[in-house]
PDB file of C-alpha atoms in Angstrom:
ATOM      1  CA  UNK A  82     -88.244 -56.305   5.333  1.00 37.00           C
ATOM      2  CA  UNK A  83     -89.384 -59.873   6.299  1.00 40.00           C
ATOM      3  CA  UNK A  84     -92.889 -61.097   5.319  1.00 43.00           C
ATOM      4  CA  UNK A  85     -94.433 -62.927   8.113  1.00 46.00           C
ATOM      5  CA  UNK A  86     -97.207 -65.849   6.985  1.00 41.00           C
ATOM      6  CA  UNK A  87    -100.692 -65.039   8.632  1.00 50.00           C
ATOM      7  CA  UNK A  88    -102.593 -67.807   8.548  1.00 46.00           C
ATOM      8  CA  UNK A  89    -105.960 -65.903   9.251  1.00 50.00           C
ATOM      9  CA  UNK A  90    -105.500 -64.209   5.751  1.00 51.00           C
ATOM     10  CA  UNK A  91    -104.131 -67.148   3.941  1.00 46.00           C
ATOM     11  CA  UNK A  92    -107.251 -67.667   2.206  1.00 52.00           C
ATOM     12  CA  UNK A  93    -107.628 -64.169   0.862  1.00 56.00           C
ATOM     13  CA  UNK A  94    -103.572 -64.305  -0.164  1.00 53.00           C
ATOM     14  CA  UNK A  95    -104.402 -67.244  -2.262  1.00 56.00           C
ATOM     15  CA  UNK A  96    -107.436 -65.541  -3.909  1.00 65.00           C
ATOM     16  CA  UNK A  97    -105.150 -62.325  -4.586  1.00 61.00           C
ATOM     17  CA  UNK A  98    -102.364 -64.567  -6.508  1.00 63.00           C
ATOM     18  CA  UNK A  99    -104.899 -66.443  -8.498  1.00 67.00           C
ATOM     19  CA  UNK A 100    -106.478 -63.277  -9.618  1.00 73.00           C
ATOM     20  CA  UNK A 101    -102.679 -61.983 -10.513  1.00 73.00           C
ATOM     21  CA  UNK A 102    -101.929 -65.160 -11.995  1.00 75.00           C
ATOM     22  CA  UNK A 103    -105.174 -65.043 -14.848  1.00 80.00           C
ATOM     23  CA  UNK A 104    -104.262 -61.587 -15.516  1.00 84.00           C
ATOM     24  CA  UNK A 105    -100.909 -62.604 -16.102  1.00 84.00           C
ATOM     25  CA  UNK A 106    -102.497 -65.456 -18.440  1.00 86.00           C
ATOM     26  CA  UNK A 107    -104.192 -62.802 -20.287  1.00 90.00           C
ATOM     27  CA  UNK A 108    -101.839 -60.347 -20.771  1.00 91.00           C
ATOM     28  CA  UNK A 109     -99.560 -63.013 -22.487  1.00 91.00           C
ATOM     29  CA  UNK A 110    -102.503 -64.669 -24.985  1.00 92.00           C
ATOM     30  CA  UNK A 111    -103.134 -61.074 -25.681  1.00 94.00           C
ATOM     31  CA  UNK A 112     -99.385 -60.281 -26.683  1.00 96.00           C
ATOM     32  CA  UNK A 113     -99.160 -63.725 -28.442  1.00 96.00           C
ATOM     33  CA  UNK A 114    -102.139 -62.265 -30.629  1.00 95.00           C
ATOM     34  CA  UNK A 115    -100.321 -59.434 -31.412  1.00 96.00           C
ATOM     35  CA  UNK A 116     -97.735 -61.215 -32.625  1.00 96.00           C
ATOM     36  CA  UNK A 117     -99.496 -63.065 -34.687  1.00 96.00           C
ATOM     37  CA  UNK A 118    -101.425 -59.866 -36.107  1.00 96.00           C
ATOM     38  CA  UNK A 119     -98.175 -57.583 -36.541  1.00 96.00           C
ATOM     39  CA  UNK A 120     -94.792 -57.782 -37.806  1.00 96.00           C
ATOM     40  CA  UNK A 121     -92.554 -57.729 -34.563  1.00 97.00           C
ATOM     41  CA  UNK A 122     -90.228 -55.016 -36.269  1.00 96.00           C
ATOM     42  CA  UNK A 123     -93.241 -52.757 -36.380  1.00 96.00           C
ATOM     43  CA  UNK A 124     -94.672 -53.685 -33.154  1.00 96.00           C
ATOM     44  CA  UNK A 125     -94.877 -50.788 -30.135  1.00 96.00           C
ATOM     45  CA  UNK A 126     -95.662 -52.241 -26.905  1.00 95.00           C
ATOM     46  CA  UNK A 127     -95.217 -48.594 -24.991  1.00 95.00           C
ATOM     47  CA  UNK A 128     -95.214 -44.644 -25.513  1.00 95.00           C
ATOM     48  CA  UNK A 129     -91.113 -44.534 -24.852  1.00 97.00           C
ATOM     49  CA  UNK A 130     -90.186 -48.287 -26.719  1.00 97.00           C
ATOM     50  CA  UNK A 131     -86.906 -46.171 -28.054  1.00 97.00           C
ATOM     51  CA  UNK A 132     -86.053 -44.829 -24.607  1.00 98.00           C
ATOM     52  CA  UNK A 133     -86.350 -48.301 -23.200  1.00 97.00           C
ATOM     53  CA  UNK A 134     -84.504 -49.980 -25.714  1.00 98.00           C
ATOM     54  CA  UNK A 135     -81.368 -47.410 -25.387  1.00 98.00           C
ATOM     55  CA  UNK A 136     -81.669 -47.672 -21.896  1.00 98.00           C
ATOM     56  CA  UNK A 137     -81.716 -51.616 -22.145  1.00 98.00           C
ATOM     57  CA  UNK A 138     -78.794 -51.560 -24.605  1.00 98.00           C
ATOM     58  CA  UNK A 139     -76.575 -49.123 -22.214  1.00 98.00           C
ATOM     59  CA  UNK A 140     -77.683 -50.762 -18.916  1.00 97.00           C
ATOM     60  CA  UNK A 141     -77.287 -54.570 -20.443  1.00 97.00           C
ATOM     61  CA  UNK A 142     -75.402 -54.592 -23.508  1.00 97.00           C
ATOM     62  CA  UNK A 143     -74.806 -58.056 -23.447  1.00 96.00           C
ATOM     63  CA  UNK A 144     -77.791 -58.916 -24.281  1.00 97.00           C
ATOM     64  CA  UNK A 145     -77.687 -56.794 -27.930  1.00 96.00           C
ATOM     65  CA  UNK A 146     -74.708 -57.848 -29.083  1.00 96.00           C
ATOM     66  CA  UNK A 147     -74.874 -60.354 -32.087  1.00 96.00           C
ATOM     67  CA  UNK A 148     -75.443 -63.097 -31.679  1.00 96.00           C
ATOM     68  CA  UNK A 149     -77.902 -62.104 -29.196  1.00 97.00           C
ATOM     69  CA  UNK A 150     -77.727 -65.557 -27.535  1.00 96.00           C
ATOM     70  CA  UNK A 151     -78.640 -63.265 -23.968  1.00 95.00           C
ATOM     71  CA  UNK A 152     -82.163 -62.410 -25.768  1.00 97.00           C
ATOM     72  CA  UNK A 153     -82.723 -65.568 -27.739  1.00 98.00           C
ATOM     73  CA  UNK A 154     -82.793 -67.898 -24.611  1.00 97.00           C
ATOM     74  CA  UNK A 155     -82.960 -66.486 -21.843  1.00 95.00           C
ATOM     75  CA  UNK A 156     -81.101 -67.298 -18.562  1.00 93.00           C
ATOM     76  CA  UNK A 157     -83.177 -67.395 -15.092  1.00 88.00           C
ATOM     77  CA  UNK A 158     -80.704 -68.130 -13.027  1.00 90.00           C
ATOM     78  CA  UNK A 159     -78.461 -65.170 -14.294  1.00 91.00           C
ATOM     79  CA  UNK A 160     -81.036 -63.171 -13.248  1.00 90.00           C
ATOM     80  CA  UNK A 161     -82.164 -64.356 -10.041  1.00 87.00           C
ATOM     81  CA  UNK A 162     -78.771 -63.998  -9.225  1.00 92.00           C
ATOM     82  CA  UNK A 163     -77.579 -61.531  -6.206  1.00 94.00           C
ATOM     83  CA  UNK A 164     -75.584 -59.373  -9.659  1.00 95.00           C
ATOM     84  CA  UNK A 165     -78.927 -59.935 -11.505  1.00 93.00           C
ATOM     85  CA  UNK A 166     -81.711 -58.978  -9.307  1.00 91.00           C
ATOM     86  CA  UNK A 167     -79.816 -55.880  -8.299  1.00 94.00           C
ATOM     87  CA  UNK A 168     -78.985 -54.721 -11.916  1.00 95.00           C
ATOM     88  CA  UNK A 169     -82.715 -55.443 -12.681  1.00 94.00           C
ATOM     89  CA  UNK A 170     -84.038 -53.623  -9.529  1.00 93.00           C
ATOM     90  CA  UNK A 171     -82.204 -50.764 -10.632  1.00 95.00           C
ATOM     91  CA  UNK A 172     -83.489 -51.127 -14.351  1.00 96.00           C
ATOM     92  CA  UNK A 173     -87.353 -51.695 -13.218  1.00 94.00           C
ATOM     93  CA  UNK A 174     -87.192 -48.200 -10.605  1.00 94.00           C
ATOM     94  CA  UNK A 175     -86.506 -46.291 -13.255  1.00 96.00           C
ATOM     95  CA  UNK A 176     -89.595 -46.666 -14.769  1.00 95.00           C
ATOM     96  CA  UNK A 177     -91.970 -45.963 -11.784  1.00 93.00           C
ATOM     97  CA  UNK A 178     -93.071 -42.932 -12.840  1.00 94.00           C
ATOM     98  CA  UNK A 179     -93.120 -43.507 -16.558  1.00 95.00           C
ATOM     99  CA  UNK A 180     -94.687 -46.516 -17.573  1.00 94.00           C
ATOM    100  CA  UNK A 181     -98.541 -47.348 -15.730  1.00 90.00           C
ATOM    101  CA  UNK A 182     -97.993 -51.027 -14.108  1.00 89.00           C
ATOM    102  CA  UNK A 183     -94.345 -51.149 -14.355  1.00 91.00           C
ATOM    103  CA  UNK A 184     -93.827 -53.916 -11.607  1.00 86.00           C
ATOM    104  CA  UNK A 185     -96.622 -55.558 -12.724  1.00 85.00           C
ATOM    105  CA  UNK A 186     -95.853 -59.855 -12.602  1.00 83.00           C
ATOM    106  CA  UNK A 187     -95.908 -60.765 -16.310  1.00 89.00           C
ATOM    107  CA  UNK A 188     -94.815 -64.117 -18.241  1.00 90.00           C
ATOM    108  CA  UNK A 189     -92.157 -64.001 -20.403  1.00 94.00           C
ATOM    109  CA  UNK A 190     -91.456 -66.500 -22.792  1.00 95.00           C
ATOM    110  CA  UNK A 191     -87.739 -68.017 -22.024  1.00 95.00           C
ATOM    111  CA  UNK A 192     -86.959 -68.780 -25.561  1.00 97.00           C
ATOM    112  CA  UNK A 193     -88.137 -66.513 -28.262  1.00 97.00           C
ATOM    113  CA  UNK A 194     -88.413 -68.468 -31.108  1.00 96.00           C
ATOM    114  CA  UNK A 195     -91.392 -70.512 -29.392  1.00 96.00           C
ATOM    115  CA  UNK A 196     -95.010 -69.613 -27.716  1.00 95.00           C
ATOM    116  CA  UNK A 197     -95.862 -69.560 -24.159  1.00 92.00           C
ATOM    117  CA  UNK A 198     -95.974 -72.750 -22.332  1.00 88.00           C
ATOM    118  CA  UNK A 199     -95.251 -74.642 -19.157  1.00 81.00           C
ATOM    119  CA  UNK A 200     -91.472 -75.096 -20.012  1.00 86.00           C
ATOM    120  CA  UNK A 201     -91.008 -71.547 -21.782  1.00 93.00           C
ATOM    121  CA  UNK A 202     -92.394 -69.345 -19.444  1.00 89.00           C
ATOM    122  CA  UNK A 203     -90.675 -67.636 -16.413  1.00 85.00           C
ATOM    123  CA  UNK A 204     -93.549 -66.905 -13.608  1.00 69.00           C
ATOM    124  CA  UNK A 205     -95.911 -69.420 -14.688  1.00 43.00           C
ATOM    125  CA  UNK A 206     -98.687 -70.312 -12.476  1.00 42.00           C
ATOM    126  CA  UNK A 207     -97.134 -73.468 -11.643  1.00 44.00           C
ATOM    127  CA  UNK A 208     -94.783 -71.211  -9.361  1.00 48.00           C
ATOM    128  CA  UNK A 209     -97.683 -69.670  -7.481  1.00 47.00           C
ATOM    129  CA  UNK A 210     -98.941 -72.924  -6.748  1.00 48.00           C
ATOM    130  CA  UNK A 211     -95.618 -74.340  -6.072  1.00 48.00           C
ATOM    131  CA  UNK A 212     -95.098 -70.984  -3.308  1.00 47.00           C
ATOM    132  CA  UNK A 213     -98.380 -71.775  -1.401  1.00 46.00           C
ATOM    133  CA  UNK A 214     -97.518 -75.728  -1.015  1.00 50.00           C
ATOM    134  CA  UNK A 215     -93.997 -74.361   0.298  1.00 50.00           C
ATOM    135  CA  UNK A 216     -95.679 -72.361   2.948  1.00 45.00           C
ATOM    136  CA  UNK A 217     -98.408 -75.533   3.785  1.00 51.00           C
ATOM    137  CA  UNK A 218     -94.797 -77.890   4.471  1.00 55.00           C
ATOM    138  CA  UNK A 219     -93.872 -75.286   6.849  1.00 52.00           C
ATOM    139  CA  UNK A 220     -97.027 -75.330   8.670  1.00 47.00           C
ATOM    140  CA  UNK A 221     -97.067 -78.989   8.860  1.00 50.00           C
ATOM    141  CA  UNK A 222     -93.842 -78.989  10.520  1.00 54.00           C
ATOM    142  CA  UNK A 223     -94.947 -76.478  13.303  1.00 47.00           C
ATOM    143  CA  UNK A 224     -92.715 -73.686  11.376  1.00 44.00           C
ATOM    144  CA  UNK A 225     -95.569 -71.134  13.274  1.00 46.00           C
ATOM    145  CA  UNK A 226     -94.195 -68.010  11.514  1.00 46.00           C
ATOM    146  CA  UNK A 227     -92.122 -69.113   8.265  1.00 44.00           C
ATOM    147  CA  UNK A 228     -90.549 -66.145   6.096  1.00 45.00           C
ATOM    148  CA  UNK A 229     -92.484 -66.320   3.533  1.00 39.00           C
ATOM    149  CA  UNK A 230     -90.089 -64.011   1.263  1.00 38.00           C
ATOM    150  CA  UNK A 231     -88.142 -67.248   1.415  1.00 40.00           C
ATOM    151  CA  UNK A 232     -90.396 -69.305  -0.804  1.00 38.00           C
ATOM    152  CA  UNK A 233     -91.706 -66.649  -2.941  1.00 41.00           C
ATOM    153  CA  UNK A 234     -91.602 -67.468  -6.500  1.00 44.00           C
ATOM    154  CA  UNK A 235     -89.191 -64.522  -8.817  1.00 46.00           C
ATOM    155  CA  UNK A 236     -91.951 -62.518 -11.014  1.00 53.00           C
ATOM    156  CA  UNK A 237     -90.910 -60.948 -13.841  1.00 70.00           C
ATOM    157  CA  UNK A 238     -92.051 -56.822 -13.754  1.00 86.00           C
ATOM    158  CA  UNK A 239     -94.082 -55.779 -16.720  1.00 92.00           C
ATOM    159  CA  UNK A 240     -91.364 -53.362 -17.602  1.00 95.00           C
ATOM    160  CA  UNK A 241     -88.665 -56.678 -17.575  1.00 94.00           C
ATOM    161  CA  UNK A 242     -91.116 -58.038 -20.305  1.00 95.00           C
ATOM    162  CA  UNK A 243     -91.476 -54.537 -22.173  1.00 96.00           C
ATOM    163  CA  UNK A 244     -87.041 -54.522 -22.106  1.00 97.00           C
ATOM    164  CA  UNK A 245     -86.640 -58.178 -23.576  1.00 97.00           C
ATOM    165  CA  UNK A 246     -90.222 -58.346 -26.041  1.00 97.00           C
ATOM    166  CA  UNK A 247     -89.136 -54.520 -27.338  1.00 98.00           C
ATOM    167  CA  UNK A 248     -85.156 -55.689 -28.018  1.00 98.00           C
ATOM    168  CA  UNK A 249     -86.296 -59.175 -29.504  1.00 98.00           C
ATOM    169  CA  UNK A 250     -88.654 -57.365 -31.926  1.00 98.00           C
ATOM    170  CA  UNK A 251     -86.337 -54.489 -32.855  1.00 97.00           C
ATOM    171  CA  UNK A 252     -83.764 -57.014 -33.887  1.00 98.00           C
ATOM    172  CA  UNK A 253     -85.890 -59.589 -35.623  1.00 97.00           C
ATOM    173  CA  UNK A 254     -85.643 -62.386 -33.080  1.00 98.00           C
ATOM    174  CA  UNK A 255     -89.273 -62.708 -32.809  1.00 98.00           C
ATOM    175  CA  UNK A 256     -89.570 -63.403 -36.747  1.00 98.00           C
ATOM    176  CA  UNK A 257     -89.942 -67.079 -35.858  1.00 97.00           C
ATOM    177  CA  UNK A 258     -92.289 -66.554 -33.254  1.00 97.00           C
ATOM    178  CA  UNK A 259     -94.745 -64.386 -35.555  1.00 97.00           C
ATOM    179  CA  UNK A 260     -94.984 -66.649 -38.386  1.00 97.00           C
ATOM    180  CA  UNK A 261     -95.556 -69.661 -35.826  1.00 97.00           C
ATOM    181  CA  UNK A 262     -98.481 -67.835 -34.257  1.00 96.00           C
ATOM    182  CA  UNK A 263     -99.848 -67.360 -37.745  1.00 97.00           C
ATOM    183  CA  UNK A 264     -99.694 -71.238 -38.308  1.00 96.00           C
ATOM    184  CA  UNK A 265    -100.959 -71.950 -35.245  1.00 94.00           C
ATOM    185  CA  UNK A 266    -104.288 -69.475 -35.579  1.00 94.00           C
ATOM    186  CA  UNK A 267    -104.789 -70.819 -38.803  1.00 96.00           C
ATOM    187  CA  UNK A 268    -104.731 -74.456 -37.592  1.00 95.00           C
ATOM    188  CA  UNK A 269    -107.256 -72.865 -35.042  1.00 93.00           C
ATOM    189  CA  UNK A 270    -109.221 -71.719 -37.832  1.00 94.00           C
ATOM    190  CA  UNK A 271    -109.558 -74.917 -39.836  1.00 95.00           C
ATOM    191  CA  UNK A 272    -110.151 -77.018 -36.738  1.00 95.00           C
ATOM    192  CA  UNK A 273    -112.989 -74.718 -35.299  1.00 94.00           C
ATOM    193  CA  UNK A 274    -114.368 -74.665 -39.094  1.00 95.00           C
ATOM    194  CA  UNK A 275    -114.331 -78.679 -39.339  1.00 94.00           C
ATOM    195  CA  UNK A 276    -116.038 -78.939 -35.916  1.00 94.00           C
ATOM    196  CA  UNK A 277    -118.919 -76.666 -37.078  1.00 93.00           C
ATOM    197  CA  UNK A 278    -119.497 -78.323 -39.853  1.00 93.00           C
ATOM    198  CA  UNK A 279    -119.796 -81.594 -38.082  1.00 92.00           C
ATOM    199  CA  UNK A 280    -122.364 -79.864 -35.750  1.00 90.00           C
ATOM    200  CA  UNK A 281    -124.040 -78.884 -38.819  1.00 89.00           C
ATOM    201  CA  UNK A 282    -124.368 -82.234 -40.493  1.00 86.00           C
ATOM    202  CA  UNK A 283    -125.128 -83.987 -37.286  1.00 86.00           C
ATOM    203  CA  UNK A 284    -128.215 -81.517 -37.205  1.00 84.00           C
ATOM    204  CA  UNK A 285    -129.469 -82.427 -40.310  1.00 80.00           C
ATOM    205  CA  UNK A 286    -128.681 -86.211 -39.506  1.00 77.00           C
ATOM    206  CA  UNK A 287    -130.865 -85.393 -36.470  1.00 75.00           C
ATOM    207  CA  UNK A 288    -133.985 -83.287 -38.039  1.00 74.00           C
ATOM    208  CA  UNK A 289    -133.681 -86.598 -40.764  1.00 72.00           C
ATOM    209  CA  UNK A 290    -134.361 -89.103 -38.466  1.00 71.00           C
ATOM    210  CA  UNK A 291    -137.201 -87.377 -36.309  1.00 66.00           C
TER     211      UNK A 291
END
């Protein structure tokens, strides 16, 4: 069904993708923490991980075989293909009733081996913003009802995340990405301790010289 633009709610549109876009945000620093927490092989993301994983490896079995180039990087344009988004709708209904915010928008990092980040992350917020300047264009050109299905950005469903995060971990190909988030909390770490103690010994410095 078409989507027409109304301009009286525009305001309230933009509010509603902002608020999906930091939860978005949030889900993935939280997920990134787990990674960095727990080994990936013994990580469980949802109640049925095995059923989606079988389901995953019967429904896209590409993507399991070694090498597993499918999972390692992935492709976006496969999947916003015609062939992809259909095999992927199909995939995602399945799960209406089973998993609690299924078609939820979610990031997913496009290369495992690395964290999230402007150029590794499908559905970043960059896209939202990117949608809404679309739809401005078309106002400015006296477009008065522009489809705005046509400039939509393609979200990846929470349960597209669960598929791809539960297969990388399964199979080790989030080894990398574990042992990077542990370097990069502990450079976290070492840099909050080193500003504190500045703080500190500008303090003193301070209480010194009053």
């Amino acid at each position: 069904m078409t989507t027409q633009f109304d301009p009286n709610t525009a305001q309230n549109a933009v509010e509603i993708e902002k608020q999906f876009a930091v939860k978005a945000v949030e889900h993935a620093q939280v997920y990134w923490n787990l990674l960095e927490k727990v080994k990936p092989t013994e990580l469980r993301l949802t109640k049925i991980d095995d059923e989606i994983f079988e389901d995953l490896s019967a429904k896209f079995p590409e993507l399991v075989e070694p090498p597993y180039d499918g999972l390692i990087k992935l492709d976006e344009e496969v999947m916003k293909s015609s062939e992809g988004k259909k095999r992927w709708r199909e995939f995602i209904e399945a799960y209406k009733d089973k998993v609690k915010d299924y078609n939820f928008g979610s990031l997913i990092r496009m290369d495992c081996k690395d964290e999230y980040g402007e150029r590794n992350t499908i559905f970043g917020v960059c896209q939202i913003l990117v949608f809404f300047a679309r739809l401005a264009n078309a106002f400015r050109r006296n477009k008065s009802n522009p489809n705005a299905e046509s400039f939509l950005p393609y979200p990846p469903k929470f349960i597209k995340f669960c598929a791809f995060e539960i297969a990388r971990n399964r199979l080790g190909l989030n080894d990398d990405a574990h042992e990077l988030a542990i370097r990069e909390a502990e450079k976290e770490r070492k840099q909050k301790e080193k500003e504190r103690l500045e703080a500190e010994k500008a303090k003193k410095g301070k209480a010194k010289r009053s």
